[in-house]
PDB file of C-alpha atoms in Angstrom:
ATOM      1  CA  MET P   1       7.367  18.652 -68.192  1.00  0.00           C
ATOM      2  CA  ALA P   2       6.338  17.472 -64.738  1.00  0.00           C
ATOM      3  CA  ASP P   3       5.890  19.825 -61.796  1.00  0.00           C
ATOM      4  CA  LEU P   4       6.436  19.083 -58.122  1.00  0.00           C
ATOM      5  CA  HIS P   5       4.849  21.069 -55.302  1.00  0.00           C
ATOM      6  CA  ILE P   6       5.538  19.951 -51.746  1.00  0.00           C
ATOM      7  CA  VAL P   7       4.566  21.836 -48.579  1.00  0.00           C
ATOM      8  CA  ARG P   8       5.605  20.970 -45.049  1.00  0.00           C
ATOM      9  CA  GLU P   9       4.285  22.974 -42.095  1.00  0.00           C
ATOM     10  CA  HIS P  10       6.446  23.316 -38.974  1.00  0.00           C
ATOM     11  CA  THR P  11       6.714  25.239 -35.708  1.00  0.00           C
ATOM     12  CA  LEU P  12      10.469  25.829 -35.728  1.00  0.00           C
ATOM     13  CA  GLY P  13      10.603  29.565 -36.285  1.00  0.00           C
ATOM     14  CA  LEU P  14      12.797  31.122 -38.947  1.00  0.00           C
ATOM     15  CA  ALA P  15      16.189  30.665 -37.253  1.00  0.00           C
ATOM     16  CA  LYS P  16      15.846  26.878 -36.852  1.00  0.00           C
ATOM     17  CA  ALA P  17      14.103  26.470 -40.211  1.00  0.00           C
ATOM     18  CA  ARG P  18      16.995  28.354 -41.822  1.00  0.00           C
ATOM     19  CA  LYS P  19      19.517  25.907 -40.327  1.00  0.00           C
ATOM     20  CA  LEU P  20      17.545  22.905 -41.582  1.00  0.00           C
ATOM     21  CA  ALA P  21      17.113  24.395 -45.044  1.00  0.00           C
ATOM     22  CA  PHE P  22      20.838  25.067 -45.284  1.00  0.00           C
ATOM     23  CA  LYS P  23      21.501  21.466 -44.228  1.00  0.00           C
ATOM     24  CA  TRP P  24      19.017  20.259 -46.868  1.00  0.00           C
ATOM     25  CA  ALA P  25      20.792  22.337 -49.529  1.00  0.00           C
ATOM     26  CA  GLU P  26      24.146  20.823 -48.542  1.00  0.00           C
ATOM     27  CA  GLN P  27      22.675  17.307 -48.820  1.00  0.00           C
ATOM     28  CA  VAL P  28      21.220  18.059 -52.257  1.00  0.00           C
ATOM     29  CA  GLU P  29      24.551  19.411 -53.477  1.00  0.00           C
ATOM     30  CA  GLU P  30      26.444  16.393 -52.166  1.00  0.00           C
ATOM     31  CA  GLU P  31      24.033  13.562 -53.001  1.00  0.00           C
ATOM     32  CA  PHE P  32      22.737  14.795 -56.350  1.00  0.00           C
ATOM     33  CA  ALA P  33      25.563  17.054 -57.569  1.00  0.00           C
ATOM     34  CA  MET P  34      22.993  19.818 -57.849  1.00  0.00           C
ATOM     35  CA  PRO P  35      24.304  23.327 -57.153  1.00  0.00           C
ATOM     36  CA  CYS P  36      22.154  25.342 -54.754  1.00  0.00           C
ATOM     37  CA  THR P  37      22.052  29.078 -54.151  1.00  0.00           C
ATOM     38  CA  TYR P  38      20.906  30.064 -50.658  1.00  0.00           C
ATOM     39  CA  THR P  39      19.468  33.562 -50.213  1.00  0.00           C
ATOM     40  CA  GLU P  40      18.522  34.809 -46.746  1.00  0.00           C
ATOM     41  CA  GLY P  41      15.685  37.282 -46.405  1.00  0.00           C
ATOM     42  CA  LYS P  42      14.182  39.211 -43.531  1.00  0.00           C
ATOM     43  CA  HIS P  43      10.999  37.115 -43.353  1.00  0.00           C
ATOM     44  CA  GLY P  44      12.066  34.020 -45.264  1.00  0.00           C
ATOM     45  CA  ASP P  45      14.773  32.403 -47.341  1.00  0.00           C
ATOM     46  CA  GLU P  46      15.051  30.868 -50.802  1.00  0.00           C
ATOM     47  CA  VAL P  47      17.103  27.904 -51.931  1.00  0.00           C
ATOM     48  CA  ASP P  48      17.345  27.826 -55.721  1.00  0.00           C
ATOM     49  CA  PHE P  49      18.624  24.653 -57.373  1.00  0.00           C
ATOM     50  CA  VAL P  50      19.242  23.727 -60.977  1.00  0.00           C
ATOM     51  CA  ARG P  51      20.919  21.067 -63.047  1.00  0.00           C
ATOM     52  CA  SER P  52      20.240  19.270 -66.272  1.00  0.00           C
ATOM     53  CA  GLY P  53      16.612  18.145 -66.215  1.00  0.00           C
ATOM     54  CA  VAL P  54      15.508  19.913 -63.034  1.00  0.00           C
ATOM     55  CA  LYS P  55      15.024  23.457 -61.813  1.00  0.00           C
ATOM     56  CA  GLY P  56      13.386  24.522 -58.590  1.00  0.00           C
ATOM     57  CA  GLN P  57      13.158  26.496 -55.424  1.00  0.00           C
ATOM     58  CA  LEU P  58      12.641  25.796 -51.730  1.00  0.00           C
ATOM     59  CA  LEU P  59      10.931  28.651 -49.888  1.00  0.00           C
ATOM     60  CA  VAL P  60      11.658  28.769 -46.168  1.00  0.00           C
ATOM     61  CA  SER P  61       9.551  30.658 -43.645  1.00  0.00           C
ATOM     62  CA  LYS P  62       9.027  30.637 -39.900  1.00  0.00           C
ATOM     63  CA  ASP P  63       6.237  28.071 -40.229  1.00  0.00           C
ATOM     64  CA  ARG P  64       6.632  26.162 -43.507  1.00  0.00           C
ATOM     65  CA  PHE P  65       8.823  24.790 -46.252  1.00  0.00           C
ATOM     66  CA  GLU P  66       7.447  25.017 -49.779  1.00  0.00           C
ATOM     67  CA  LEU P  67       9.228  23.320 -52.661  1.00  0.00           C
ATOM     68  CA  HIS P  68       8.482  23.933 -56.330  1.00  0.00           C
ATOM     69  CA  ALA P  69      10.374  22.055 -59.034  1.00  0.00           C
ATOM     70  CA  GLU P  70      10.093  21.547 -62.764  1.00  0.00           C
ATOM     71  CA  LEU P  71      11.320  18.215 -64.069  1.00  0.00           C
ATOM     72  CA  GLY P  72      12.425  17.880 -67.658  1.00  0.00           C
ATOM     73  CA  PHE P  73      11.056  15.263 -70.022  1.00  0.00           C
ATOM     74  CA  LEU P  74      13.401  12.433 -68.980  1.00  0.00           C
ATOM     75  CA  LEU P  75      13.210  13.054 -65.230  1.00  0.00           C
ATOM     76  CA  GLY P  76       9.443  13.542 -65.483  1.00  0.00           C
ATOM     77  CA  ALA P  77       9.134   9.797 -65.999  1.00  0.00           C
ATOM     78  CA  PHE P  78      10.528   9.376 -62.460  1.00  0.00           C
ATOM     79  CA  LYS P  79       8.371  12.046 -60.830  1.00  0.00           C
ATOM     80  CA  GLY P  80       6.888   9.696 -58.223  1.00  0.00           C
ATOM     81  CA  LYS P  81      10.244   8.377 -57.103  1.00  0.00           C
ATOM     82  CA  ILE P  82      11.839  11.839 -57.047  1.00  0.00           C
ATOM     83  CA  GLU P  83       8.919  13.289 -55.089  1.00  0.00           C
ATOM     84  CA  ALA P  84       9.059  10.424 -52.570  1.00  0.00           C
ATOM     85  CA  GLU P  85      12.794  10.983 -52.034  1.00  0.00           C
ATOM     86  CA  ILE P  86      12.336  14.725 -51.484  1.00  0.00           C
ATOM     87  CA  VAL P  87       9.472  14.120 -49.044  1.00  0.00           C
ATOM     88  CA  LYS P  88      11.555  11.538 -47.183  1.00  0.00           C
ATOM     89  CA  ASN P  89      14.501  13.943 -46.886  1.00  0.00           C
ATOM     90  CA  LEU P  90      12.359  16.879 -45.729  1.00  0.00           C
ATOM     91  CA  ASP P  91      10.456  14.750 -43.230  1.00  0.00           C
ATOM     92  CA  ALA P  92      13.708  13.321 -41.846  1.00  0.00           C
ATOM     93  CA  LEU P  93      15.004  16.840 -41.260  1.00  0.00           C
ATOM     94  CA  LEU P  94      11.759  17.963 -39.620  1.00  0.00           C
ATOM     95  CA  THR P  95      11.412  14.923 -37.359  1.00  0.00           C
ATOM     96  CA  PRO P  96      13.353  15.295 -34.123  1.00  0.00           C
ATOM     97  CA  PRO P  97      15.680  12.382 -33.385  1.00  0.00           C
ATOM     98  CA  THR P  98      14.274   9.805 -30.998  1.00  0.00           C
ATOM     99  CA  ALA P  99      16.112   8.445 -27.977  1.00  0.00           C
ATOM    100  CA  ALA P 100      16.565   5.099 -29.727  1.00  0.00           C
ATOM    101  CA  ALA P 101      18.093   6.736 -32.799  1.00  0.00           C
ATOM    102  CA  THR P 102      20.514   8.924 -30.856  1.00  0.00           C
ATOM    103  CA  GLY P 103      21.458   6.318 -28.275  1.00  0.00           C
ATOM    104  CA  HIS P 104      20.448   8.663 -25.466  1.00  0.00           C
ATOM    105  CA  VAL P 105      18.151   7.182 -22.900  1.00  0.00           C
ATOM    106  CA  ALA P 106      16.355   9.452 -20.487  1.00  0.00           C
ATOM    107  CA  GLU P 107      17.098   8.807 -16.854  1.00  0.00           C
ATOM    108  CA  PRO P 108      14.144   7.393 -14.979  1.00  0.00           C
ATOM    109  CA  LYS P 109      12.296   9.971 -12.914  1.00  0.00           C
ATOM    110  CA  LYS P 110      12.861   9.705  -9.196  1.00  0.00           C
ATOM    111  CA  ARG P 111       9.692   9.344  -7.236  1.00  0.00           C
ATOM    112  CA  ALA P 112       9.035  11.683  -4.402  1.00  0.00           C
ATOM    113  CA  VAL P 113       8.777   9.994  -1.043  1.00  0.00           C
ATOM    114  CA  ALA P 114       6.388  11.423   1.509  1.00  0.00           C
ATOM    115  CA  LYS P 115       7.734  11.525   5.046  1.00  0.00           C
ATOM    116  CA  LYS P 116       5.626  11.739   8.155  1.00  0.00           C
ATOM    117  CA  ILE P 117       6.786  14.324  10.632  1.00  0.00           C
TER     118      ILE P 117
END
């Protein structure tokens, strides 16, 4: 059996972290057909996921995401690839969209003009 342990620190606070974790759980369910159970707590949340060959939990707090997963024998052979995909997905959720990615371009700042009186 192979174990995964991934930690990502953030400064989102619990409310925003909760939204991202719920979005992550939806992606996991859709992309990997892996049922997730989301449990909200007062100081943090848990996302439990399980399917053939994998069982794990994402712990959500005001300042970090912590993922633990156990991979079965067959999936253990792909640990590196699975870990890289999870890291990529978590990092994509934690990285704010850039202006180029969203198509929004900030308006140029207007310069103040000094007038003599």
